[in-house]
GROMACS .gro file of C-alpha atoms in nm:
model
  375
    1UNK     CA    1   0.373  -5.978  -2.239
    2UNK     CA    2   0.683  -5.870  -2.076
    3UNK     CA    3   0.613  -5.908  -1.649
    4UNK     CA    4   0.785  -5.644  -1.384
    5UNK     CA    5   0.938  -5.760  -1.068
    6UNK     CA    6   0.694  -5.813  -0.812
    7UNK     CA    7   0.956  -5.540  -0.600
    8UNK     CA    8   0.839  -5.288  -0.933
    9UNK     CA    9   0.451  -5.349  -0.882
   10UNK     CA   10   0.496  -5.274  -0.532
   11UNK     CA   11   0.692  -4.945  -0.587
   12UNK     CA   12   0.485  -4.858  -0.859
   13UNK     CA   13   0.161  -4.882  -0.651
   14UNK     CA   14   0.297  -4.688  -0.357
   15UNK     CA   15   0.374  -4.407  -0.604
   16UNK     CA   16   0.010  -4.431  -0.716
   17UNK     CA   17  -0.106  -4.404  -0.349
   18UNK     CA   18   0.074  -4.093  -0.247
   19UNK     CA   19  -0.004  -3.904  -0.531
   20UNK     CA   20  -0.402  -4.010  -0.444
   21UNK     CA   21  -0.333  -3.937  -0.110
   22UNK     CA   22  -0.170  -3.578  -0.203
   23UNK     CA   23  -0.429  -3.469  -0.445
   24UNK     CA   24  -0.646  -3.548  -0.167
   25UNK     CA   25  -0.542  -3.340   0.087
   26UNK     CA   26  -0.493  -3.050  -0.141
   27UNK     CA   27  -0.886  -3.075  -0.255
   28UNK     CA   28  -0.942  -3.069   0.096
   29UNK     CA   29  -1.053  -2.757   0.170
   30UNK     CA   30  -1.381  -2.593   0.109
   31UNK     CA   31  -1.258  -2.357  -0.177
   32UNK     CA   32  -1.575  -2.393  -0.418
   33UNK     CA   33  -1.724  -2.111  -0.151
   34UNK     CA   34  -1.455  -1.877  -0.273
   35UNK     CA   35  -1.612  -1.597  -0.471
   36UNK     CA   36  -1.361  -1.416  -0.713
   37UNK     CA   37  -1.424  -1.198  -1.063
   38UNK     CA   38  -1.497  -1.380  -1.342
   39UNK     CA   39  -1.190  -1.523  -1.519
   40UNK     CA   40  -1.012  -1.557  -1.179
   41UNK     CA   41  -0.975  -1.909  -1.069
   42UNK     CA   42  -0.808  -2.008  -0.701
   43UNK     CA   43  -0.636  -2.401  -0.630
   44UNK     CA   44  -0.450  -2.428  -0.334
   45UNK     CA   45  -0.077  -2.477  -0.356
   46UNK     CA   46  -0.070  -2.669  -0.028
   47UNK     CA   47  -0.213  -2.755   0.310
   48UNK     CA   48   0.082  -2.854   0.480
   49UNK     CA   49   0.188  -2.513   0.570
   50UNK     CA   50   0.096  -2.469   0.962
   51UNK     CA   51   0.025  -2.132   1.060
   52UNK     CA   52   0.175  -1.950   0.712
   53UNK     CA   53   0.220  -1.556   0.730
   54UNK     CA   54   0.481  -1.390   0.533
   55UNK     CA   55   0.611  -1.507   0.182
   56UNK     CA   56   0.866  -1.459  -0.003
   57UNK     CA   57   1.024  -1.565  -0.333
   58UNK     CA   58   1.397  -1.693  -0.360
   59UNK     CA   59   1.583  -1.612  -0.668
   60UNK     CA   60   1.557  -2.038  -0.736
   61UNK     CA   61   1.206  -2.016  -0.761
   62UNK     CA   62   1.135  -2.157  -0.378
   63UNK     CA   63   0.909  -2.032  -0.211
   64UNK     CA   64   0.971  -1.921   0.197
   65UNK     CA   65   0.679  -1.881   0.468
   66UNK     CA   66   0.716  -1.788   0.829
   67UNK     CA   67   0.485  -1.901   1.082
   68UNK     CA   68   0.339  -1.723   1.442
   69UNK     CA   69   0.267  -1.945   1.712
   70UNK     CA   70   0.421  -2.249   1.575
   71UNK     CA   71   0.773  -2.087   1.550
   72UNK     CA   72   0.865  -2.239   1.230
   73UNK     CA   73   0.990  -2.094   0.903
   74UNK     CA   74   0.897  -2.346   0.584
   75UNK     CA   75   1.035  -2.368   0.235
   76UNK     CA   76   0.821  -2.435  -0.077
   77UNK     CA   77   0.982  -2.651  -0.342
   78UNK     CA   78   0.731  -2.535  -0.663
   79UNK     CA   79   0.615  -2.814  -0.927
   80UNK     CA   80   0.719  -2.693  -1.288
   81UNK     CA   81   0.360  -2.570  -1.321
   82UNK     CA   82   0.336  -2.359  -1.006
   83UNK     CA   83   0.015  -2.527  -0.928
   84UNK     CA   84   0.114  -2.703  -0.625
   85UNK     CA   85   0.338  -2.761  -0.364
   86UNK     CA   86   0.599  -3.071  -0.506
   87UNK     CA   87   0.796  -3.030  -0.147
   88UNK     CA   88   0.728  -2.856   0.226
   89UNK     CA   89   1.039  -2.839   0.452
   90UNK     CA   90   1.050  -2.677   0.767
   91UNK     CA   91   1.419  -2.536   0.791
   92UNK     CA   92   1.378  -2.339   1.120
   93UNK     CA   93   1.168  -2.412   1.405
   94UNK     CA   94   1.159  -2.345   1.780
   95UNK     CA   95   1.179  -1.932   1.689
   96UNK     CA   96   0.936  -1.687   1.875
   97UNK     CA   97   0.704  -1.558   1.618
   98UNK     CA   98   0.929  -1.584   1.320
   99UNK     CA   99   0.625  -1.414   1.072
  100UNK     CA  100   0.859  -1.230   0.863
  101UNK     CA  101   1.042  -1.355   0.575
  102UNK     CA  102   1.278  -1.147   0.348
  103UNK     CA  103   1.532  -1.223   0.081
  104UNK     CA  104   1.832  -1.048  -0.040
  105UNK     CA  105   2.101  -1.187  -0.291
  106UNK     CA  106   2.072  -1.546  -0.198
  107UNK     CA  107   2.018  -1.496   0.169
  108UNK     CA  108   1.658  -1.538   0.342
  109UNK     CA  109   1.639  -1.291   0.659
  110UNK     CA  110   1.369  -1.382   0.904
  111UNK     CA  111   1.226  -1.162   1.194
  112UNK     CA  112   1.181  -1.327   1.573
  113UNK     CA  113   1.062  -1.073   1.755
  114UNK     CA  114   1.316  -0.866   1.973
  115UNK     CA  115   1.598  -1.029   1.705
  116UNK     CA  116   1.625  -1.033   1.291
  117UNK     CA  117   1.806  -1.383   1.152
  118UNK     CA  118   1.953  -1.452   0.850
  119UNK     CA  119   2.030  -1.792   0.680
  120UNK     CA  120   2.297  -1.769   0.411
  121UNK     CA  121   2.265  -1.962   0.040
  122UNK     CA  122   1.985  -2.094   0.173
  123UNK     CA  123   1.840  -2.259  -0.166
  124UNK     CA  124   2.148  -2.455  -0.199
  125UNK     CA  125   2.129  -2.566   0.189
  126UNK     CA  126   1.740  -2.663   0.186
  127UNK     CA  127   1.818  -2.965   0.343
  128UNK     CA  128   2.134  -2.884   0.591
  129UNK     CA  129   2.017  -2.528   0.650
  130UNK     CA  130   2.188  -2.467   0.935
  131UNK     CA  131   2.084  -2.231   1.246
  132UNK     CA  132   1.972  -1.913   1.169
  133UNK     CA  133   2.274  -1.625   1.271
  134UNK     CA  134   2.136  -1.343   1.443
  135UNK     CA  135   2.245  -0.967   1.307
  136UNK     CA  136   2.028  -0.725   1.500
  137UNK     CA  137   1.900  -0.784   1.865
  138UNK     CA  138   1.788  -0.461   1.971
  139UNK     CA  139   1.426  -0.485   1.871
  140UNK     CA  140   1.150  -0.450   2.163
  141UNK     CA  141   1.113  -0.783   2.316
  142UNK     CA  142   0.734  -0.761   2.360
  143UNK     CA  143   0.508  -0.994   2.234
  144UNK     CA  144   0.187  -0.788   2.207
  145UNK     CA  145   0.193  -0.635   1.825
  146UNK     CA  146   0.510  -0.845   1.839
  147UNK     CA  147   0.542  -0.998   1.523
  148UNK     CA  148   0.693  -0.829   1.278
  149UNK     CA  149   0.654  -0.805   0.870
  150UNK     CA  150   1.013  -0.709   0.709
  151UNK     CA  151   1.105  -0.673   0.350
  152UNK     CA  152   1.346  -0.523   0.145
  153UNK     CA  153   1.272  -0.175  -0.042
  154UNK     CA  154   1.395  -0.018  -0.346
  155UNK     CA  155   1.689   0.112  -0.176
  156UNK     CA  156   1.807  -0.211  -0.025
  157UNK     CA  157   1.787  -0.175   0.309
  158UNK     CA  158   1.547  -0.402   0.511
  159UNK     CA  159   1.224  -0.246   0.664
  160UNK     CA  160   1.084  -0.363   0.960
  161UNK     CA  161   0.741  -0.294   1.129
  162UNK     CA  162   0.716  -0.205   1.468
  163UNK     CA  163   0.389  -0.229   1.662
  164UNK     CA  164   0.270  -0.080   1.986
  165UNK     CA  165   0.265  -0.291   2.316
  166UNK     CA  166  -0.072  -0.271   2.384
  167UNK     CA  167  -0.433  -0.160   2.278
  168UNK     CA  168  -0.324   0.197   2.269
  169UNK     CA  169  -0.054   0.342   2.479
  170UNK     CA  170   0.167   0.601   2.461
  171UNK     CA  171   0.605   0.502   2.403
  172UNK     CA  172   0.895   0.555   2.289
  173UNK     CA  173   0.800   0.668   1.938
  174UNK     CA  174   1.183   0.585   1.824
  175UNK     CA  175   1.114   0.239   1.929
  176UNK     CA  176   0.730   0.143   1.901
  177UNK     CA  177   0.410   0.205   1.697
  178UNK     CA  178   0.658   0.306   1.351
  179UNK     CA  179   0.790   0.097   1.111
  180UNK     CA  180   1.220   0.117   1.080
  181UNK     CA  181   1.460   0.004   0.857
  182UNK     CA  182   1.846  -0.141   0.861
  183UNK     CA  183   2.145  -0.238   0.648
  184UNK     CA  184   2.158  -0.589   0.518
  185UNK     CA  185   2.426  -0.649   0.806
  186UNK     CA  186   2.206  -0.523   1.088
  187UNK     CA  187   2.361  -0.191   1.115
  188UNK     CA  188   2.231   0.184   1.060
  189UNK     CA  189   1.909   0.146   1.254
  190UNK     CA  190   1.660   0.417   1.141
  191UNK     CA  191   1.263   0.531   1.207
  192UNK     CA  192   1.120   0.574   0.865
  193UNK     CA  193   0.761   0.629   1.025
  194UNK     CA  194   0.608   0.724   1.327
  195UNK     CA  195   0.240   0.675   1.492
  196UNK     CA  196   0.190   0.379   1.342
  197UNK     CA  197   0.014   0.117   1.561
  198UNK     CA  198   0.067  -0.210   1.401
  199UNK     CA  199   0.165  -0.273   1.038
  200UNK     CA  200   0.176  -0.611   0.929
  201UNK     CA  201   0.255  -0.522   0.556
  202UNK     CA  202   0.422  -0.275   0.292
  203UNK     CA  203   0.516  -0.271  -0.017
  204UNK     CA  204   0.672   0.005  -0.291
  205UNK     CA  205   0.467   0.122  -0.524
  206UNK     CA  206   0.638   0.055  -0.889
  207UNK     CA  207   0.779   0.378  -1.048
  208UNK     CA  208   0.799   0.583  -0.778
  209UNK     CA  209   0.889   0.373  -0.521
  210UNK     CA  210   0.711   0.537  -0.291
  211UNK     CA  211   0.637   0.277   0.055
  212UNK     CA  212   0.255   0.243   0.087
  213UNK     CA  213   0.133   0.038   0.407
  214UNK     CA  214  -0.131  -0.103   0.637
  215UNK     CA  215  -0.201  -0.013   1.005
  216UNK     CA  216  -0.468  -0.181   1.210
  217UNK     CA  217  -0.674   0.034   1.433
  218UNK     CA  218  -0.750   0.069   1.814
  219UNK     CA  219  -1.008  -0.177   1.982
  220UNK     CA  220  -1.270  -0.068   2.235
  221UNK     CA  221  -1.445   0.172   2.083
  222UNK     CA  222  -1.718   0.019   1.944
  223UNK     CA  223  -1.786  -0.198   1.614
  224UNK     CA  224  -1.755   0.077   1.337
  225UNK     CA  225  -1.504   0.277   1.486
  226UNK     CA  226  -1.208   0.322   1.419
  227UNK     CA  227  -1.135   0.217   1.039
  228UNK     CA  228  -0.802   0.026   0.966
  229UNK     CA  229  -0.587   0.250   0.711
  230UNK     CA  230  -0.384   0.231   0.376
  231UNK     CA  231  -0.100   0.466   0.427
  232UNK     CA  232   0.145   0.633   0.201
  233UNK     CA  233   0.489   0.758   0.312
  234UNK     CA  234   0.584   1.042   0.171
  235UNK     CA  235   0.871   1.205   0.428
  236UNK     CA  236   1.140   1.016   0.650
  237UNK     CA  237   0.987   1.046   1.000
  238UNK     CA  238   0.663   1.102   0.888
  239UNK     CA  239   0.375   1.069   1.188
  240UNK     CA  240  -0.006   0.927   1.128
  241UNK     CA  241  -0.144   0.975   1.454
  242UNK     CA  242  -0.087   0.652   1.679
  243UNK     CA  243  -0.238   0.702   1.993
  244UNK     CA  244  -0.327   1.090   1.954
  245UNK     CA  245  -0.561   1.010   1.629
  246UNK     CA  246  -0.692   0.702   1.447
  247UNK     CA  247  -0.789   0.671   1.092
  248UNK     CA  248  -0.730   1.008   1.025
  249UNK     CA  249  -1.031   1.176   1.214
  250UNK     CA  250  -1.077   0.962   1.554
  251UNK     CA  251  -0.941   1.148   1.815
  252UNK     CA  252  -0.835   0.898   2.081
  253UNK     CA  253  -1.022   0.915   2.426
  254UNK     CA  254  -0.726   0.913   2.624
  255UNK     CA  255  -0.482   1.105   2.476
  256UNK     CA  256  -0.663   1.304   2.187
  257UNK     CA  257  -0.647   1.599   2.376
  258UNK     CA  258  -0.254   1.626   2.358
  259UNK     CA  259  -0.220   1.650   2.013
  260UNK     CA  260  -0.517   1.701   1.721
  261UNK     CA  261  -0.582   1.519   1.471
  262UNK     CA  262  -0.500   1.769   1.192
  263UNK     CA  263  -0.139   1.739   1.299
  264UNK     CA  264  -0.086   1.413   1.120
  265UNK     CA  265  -0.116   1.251   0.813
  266UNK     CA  266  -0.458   1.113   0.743
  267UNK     CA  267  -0.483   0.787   0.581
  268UNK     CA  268  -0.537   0.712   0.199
  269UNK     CA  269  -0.809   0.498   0.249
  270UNK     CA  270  -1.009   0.398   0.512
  271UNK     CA  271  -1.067  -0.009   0.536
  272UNK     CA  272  -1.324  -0.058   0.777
  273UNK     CA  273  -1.301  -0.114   1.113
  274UNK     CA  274  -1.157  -0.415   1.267
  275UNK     CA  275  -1.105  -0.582   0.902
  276UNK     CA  276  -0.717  -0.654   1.004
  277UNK     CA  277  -0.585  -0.508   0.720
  278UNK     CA  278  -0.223  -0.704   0.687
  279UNK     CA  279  -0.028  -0.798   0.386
  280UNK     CA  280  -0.057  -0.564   0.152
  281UNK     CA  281   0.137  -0.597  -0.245
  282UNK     CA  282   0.124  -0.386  -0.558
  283UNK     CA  283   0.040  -0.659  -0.845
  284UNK     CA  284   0.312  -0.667  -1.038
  285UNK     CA  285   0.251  -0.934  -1.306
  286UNK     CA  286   0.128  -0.951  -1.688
  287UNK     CA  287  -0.116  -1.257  -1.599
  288UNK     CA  288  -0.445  -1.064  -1.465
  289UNK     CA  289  -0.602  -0.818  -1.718
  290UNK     CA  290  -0.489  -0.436  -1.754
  291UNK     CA  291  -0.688  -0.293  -1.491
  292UNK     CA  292  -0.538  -0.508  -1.245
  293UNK     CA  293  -0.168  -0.385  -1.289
  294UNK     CA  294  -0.041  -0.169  -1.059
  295UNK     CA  295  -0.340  -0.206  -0.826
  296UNK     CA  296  -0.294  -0.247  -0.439
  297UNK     CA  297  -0.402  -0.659  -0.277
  298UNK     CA  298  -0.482  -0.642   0.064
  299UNK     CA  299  -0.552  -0.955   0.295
  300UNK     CA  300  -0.809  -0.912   0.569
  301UNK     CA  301  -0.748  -1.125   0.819
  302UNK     CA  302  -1.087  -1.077   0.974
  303UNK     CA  303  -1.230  -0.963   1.333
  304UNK     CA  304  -1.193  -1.078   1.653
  305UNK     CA  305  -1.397  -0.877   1.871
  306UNK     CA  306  -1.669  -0.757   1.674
  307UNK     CA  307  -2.038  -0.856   1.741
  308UNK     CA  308  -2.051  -0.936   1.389
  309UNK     CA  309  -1.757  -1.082   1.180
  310UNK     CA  310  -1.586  -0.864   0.937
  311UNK     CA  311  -1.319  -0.932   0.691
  312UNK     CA  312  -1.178  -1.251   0.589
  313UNK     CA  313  -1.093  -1.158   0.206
  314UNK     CA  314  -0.908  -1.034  -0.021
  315UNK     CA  315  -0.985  -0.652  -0.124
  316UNK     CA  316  -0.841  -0.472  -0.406
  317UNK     CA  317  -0.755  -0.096  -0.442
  318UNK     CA  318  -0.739   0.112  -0.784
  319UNK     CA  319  -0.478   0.395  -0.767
  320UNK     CA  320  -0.583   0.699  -1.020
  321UNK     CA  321  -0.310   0.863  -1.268
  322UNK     CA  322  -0.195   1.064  -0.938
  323UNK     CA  323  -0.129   0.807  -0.693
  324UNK     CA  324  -0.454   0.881  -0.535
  325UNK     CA  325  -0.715   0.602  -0.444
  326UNK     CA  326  -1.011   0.582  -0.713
  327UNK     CA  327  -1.170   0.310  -0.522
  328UNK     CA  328  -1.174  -0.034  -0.335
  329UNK     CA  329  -1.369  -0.346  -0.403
  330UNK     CA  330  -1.391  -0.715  -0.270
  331UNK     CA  331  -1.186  -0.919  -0.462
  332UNK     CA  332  -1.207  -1.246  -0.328
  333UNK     CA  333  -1.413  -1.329  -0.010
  334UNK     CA  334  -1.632  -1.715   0.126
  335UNK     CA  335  -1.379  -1.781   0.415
  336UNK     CA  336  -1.667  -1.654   0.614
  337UNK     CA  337  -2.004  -1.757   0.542
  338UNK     CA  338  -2.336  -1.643   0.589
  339UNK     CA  339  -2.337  -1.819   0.971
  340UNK     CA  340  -2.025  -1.651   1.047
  341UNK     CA  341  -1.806  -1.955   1.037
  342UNK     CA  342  -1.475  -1.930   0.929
  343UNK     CA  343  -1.251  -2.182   0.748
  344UNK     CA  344  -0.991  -1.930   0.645
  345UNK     CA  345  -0.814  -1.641   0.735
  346UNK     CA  346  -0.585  -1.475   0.496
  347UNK     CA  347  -0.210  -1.351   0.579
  348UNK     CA  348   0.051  -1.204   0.296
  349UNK     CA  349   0.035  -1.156  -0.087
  350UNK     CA  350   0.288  -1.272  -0.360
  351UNK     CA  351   0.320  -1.235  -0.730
  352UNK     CA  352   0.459  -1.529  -0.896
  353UNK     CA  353   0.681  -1.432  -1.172
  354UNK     CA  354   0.382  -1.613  -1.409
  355UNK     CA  355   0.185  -1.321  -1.292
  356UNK     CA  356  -0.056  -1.568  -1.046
  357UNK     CA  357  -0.118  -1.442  -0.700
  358UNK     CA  358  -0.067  -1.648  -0.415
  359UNK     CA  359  -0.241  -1.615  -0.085
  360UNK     CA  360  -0.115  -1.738   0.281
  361UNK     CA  361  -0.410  -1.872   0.562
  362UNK     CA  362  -0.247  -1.914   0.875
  363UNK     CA  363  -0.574  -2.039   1.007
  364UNK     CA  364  -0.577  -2.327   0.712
  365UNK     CA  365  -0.222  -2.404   0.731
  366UNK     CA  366  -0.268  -2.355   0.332
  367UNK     CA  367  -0.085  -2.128   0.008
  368UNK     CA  368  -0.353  -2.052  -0.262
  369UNK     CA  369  -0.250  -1.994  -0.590
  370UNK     CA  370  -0.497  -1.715  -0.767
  371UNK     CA  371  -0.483  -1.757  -1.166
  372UNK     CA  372  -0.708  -1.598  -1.463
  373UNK     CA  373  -0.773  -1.728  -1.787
  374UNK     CA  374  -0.988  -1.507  -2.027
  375UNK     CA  375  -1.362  -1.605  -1.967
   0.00000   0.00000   0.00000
């Protein structure tokens, strides 16, 4: 029998160790309470994410989260399979609220509140990154609805949500509550939309590229009211009601009486109130069944203030033949259970180019990857 080094046995049993210890940790959360339709099966890609909010996929196939309090932005080295995480590297840190992540021919653009970075070839510098060069520093430097969600649309120019300072206030609408957009190089600032509190995610709808989006609603006004919205741009400058009128029909206490609620667009669906409607993404993969294409993902990060928790799922929303909402349903909910204790709060949505959906929990420090196989 042919005998290995004892320096081999060693190695060899180390090896054997990690990858316990790895599988480990990844089965470590509770994710036998997640509920989802059947056929549609959730792992998690990793727990070593801290704080994980926006995603993004580089044209390498890594994967790029930003982070809120913990100031970091990570990169996600994929295992051939997708179905977990073979590498996490942190390749900025010390940045104030860097939640956005955005990427654009080889370069990953990050947002830090008052300032949008960039870091150049980034998937060939994953371990030498660099520090991030800032192209645009003219952004409001208050934290309160401070962190932004950016991405690129259709017409390649990054977008860039703007929130409101406060509970509800009334600003600058050419600089808070509306979401803006730029050049790649940080020039040619412009408001896209206007009266929109706080939107933490947007995405394009395929084929018409029209920019759909969420907006969370006022607090204070009791547990039902107002709803969270699902908007749809359809004009440059367009205004839906931030602080006038929430949800469409609210007229604000405050300032209501300046301006009606009739003079805005209304919302094209109503989410419930204090659900914290963020990421939003059209899925666009071949994976999940027919029905699902096209449809609208939305991540509720759940309540804060409500004298019963709300949220904490995943809801999905059918679009009709017209672009109108035919209706909304839970699609995957158990981060809160039945005592209202929660284990998981989810951020952003992301197709994988397999079609699976993955899922960011800032409140787990965990990706989950969402597949279906044919019951």
């Amino acid at each position: 029998m042919r005998r290995f080094p004892d320096g081999w046995l060693f190695l060899l049993g180390a090896i054997l160790f990690f990858v316990a210890q790895f599988a480990a940790a990844r089965d470590a959360l509770p994710i036998e309470r997640l509920s989802l339709p059947p056929g549609f099966y959730v792992e998690v890609l990793s727990d070593q994410v801290s704080g994980a909010r926006g995603m993004v996929l580089g044209p390498k196939g890594t994967l790029f989260v930003g982070s809120r309090g913990q100031g970091n932005v990570y990169a996600i080295t994929l295992d051939p399979s997708r179905a977990y995480a073979a590498k996490v590297r942190t390749i900025a840190s010390g940045l104030n609220m860097p939640v956005g992540v955005a990427m654009r021919n080889g370069t990953l653009y990050i947002s830090a509140v008052s300032r949008i970075l960039k870091l150049d070839d980034i998937e060939n510098r994953l371990d030498s990154p660099g520090k991030p060069v800032t192209i645009y520093d003219k952004l409001p430097t208050e934290t309160h609805h401070g962190w932004r969600y950016i991405a690129f649309g259709p017409d390649q120019r990054l977008y860039v949500g703007v929130g409101a300072p406060c509970n509800v206030c009334k600003r600058d609408e050419n600089r808070y509550a509306m979401i803006g957009s730029m050049k790649p190089d940080g020039t040619d600032w412009r408001v896209i939309a206007r009266g929109v509190r706080n939107s933490v995610g947007f995405d394009w709808q395929p084929g018409t590229n029209a920019l759909w989006f969420t907006d969370n609603g006022r607090d204070l006004l009791g547990d039902d009211v107002p709803d969270d919205e699902l908007n749809r741009l359809s004009s440059v400058g367009e205004h839906f009601g931030f602080p006038y009128c929430h949800a469409g029909n609210v007229s604000d206490p405050d300032f209501g009486r300046e301006k009606p609620c009739r003079s805005f667009t209304p919302p094209r669906a109503k989410l419930g109130a204090h659900v914290a409607a963020l990421g939003m993404r059209f899925y666009i993969g071949k994976q999940f069944p027919e029905e699902y294409r096209g449809n609208i993902f939305i991540a509720e990060h759940g309540s804060w203030n409500r004298s019963s928790k709300v949220g904490y799922r995943v809801v999905r929303v059918v679009l009709d033949a017209k672009g109108n909402v035919a209706k909304q349903e839970v699609f995957a909910q158990g981060w809160l259970d039945d005592g209202e204790t929660v284990w998981g709060r989810p951020v952003d949505l992301l197709t994988l180019p397999d079609g699976s959906l993955l899922i960011s929990d800032d409140h787990a420090g965990a990706i989950y990857r969402i597949t279906y196989r044919k019951p």
